[in-house]
mmCIF file of C-alpha atoms in Angstrom:
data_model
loop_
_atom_site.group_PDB
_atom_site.id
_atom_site.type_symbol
_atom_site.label_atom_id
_atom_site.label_comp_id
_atom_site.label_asym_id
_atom_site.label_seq_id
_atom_site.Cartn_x
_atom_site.Cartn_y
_atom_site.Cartn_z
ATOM 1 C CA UNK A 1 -11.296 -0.440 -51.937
ATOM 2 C CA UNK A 2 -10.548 1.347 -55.135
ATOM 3 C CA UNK A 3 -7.135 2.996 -54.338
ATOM 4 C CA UNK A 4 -8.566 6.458 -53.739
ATOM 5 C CA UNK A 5 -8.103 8.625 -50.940
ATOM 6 C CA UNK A 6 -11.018 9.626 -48.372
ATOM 7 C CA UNK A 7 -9.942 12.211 -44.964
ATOM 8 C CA UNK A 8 -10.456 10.858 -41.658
ATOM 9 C CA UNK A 9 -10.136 11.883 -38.200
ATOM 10 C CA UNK A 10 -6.582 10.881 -36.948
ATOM 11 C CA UNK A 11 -6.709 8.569 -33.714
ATOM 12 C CA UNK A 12 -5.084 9.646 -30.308
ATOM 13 C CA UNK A 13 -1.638 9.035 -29.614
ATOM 14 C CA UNK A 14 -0.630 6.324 -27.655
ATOM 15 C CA UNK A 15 2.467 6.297 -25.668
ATOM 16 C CA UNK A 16 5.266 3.621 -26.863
ATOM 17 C CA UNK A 17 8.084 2.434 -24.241
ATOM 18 C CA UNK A 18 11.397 4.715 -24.051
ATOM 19 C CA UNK A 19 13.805 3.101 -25.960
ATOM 20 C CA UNK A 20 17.369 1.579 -24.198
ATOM 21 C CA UNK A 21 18.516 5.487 -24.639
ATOM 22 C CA UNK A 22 15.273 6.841 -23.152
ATOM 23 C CA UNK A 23 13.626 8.307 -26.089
ATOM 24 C CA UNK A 24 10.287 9.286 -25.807
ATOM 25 C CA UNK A 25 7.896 8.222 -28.626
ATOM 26 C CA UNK A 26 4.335 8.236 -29.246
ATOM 27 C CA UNK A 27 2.048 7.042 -32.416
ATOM 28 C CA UNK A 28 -1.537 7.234 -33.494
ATOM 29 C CA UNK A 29 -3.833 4.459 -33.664
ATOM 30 C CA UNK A 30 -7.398 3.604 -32.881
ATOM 31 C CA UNK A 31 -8.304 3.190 -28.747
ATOM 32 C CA UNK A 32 -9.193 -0.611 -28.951
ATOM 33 C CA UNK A 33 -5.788 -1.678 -30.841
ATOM 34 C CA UNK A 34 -2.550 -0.595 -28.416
ATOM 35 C CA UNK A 35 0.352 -0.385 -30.528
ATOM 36 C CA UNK A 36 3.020 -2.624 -29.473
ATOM 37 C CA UNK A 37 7.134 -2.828 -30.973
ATOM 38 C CA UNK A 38 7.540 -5.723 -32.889
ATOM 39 C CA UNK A 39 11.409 -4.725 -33.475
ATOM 40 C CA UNK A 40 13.520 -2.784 -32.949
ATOM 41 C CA UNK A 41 15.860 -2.056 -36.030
ATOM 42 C CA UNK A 42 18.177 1.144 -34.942
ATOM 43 C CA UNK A 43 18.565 2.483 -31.403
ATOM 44 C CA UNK A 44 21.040 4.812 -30.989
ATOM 45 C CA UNK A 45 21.435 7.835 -28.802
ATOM 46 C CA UNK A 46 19.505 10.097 -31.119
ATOM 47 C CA UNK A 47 17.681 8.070 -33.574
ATOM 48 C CA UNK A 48 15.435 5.245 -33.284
ATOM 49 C CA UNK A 49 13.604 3.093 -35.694
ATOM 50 C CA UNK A 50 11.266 0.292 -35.582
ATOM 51 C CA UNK A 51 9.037 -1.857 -36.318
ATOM 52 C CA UNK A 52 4.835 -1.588 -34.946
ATOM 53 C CA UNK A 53 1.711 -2.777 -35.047
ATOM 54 C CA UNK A 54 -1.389 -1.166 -34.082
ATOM 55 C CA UNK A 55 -4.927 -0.400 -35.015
ATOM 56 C CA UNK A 56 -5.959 2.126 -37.435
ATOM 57 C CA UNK A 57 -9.426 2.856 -38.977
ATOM 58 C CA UNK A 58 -10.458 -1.051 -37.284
ATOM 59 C CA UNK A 59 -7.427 -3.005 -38.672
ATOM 60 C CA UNK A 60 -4.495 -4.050 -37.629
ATOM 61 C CA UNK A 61 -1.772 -2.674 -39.374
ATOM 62 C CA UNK A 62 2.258 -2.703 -39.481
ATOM 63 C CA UNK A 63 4.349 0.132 -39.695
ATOM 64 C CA UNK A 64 7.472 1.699 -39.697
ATOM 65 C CA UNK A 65 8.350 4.075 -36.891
ATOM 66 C CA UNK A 66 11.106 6.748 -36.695
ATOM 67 C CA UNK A 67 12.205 8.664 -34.097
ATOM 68 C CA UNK A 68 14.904 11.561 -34.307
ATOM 69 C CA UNK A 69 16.171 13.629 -31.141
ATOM 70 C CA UNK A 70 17.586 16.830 -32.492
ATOM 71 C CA UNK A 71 18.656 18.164 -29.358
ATOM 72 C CA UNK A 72 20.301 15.162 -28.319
ATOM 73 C CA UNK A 73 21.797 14.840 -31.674
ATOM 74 C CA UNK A 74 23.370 18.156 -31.517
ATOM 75 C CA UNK A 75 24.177 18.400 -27.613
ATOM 76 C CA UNK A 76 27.807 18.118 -27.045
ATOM 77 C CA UNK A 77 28.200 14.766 -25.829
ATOM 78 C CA UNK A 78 26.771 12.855 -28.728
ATOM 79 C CA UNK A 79 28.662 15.005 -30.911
ATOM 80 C CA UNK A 80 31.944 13.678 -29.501
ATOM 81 C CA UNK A 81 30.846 10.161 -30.055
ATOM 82 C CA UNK A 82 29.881 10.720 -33.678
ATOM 83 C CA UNK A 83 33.533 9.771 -35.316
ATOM 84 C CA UNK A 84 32.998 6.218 -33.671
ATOM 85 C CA UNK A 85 30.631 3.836 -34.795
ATOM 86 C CA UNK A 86 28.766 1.692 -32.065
ATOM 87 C CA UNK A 87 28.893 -2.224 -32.837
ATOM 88 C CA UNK A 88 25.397 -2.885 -33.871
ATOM 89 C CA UNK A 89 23.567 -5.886 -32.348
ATOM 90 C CA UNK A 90 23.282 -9.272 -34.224
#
């Protein structure tokens, strides 16, 4: 492991769970290693991030997902909520 940078063949794309808002998300990683959500940071109705693990190349590995809706964020409802910030969970 020198630091350099050699192509590979990206994995498949696994399926995660719909968020609380029912976002759809998917990420790559190797077809012995399901990626599971370790946490989730932000869900909101448009936007989600957080935090995975799952397999890539043979090793388990921890990432950072994002997921942005654009439709959602520009449909009309969500547009109306905007000037009101949602309590965020502790």
């Amino acid at each position: 492991r020198d630091g350099g940078v050699e192509p590979f063949d990206a994995p498949a794309r696994q399926t995660l769970p719909r968020t609380g808002w029912r976002i759809a998300r998917t990420l790559r990683s190797d077809a012995g290693t399901p990626a599971t959500v370790s946490q989730t940071l932000e869900d909101t109705p448009f936007y989600v991030r957080s935090v995975l693990s799952s397999g890539l190349l043979g090793e388990t590995v921890v990432s950072m997902h994002e997921t942005l809706n654009v439709p959602r964020l520009t449909s009309t409802a969500v547009q109306l909520m905007l000037p009101w910030r949602m309590p965020r969970a502790r």
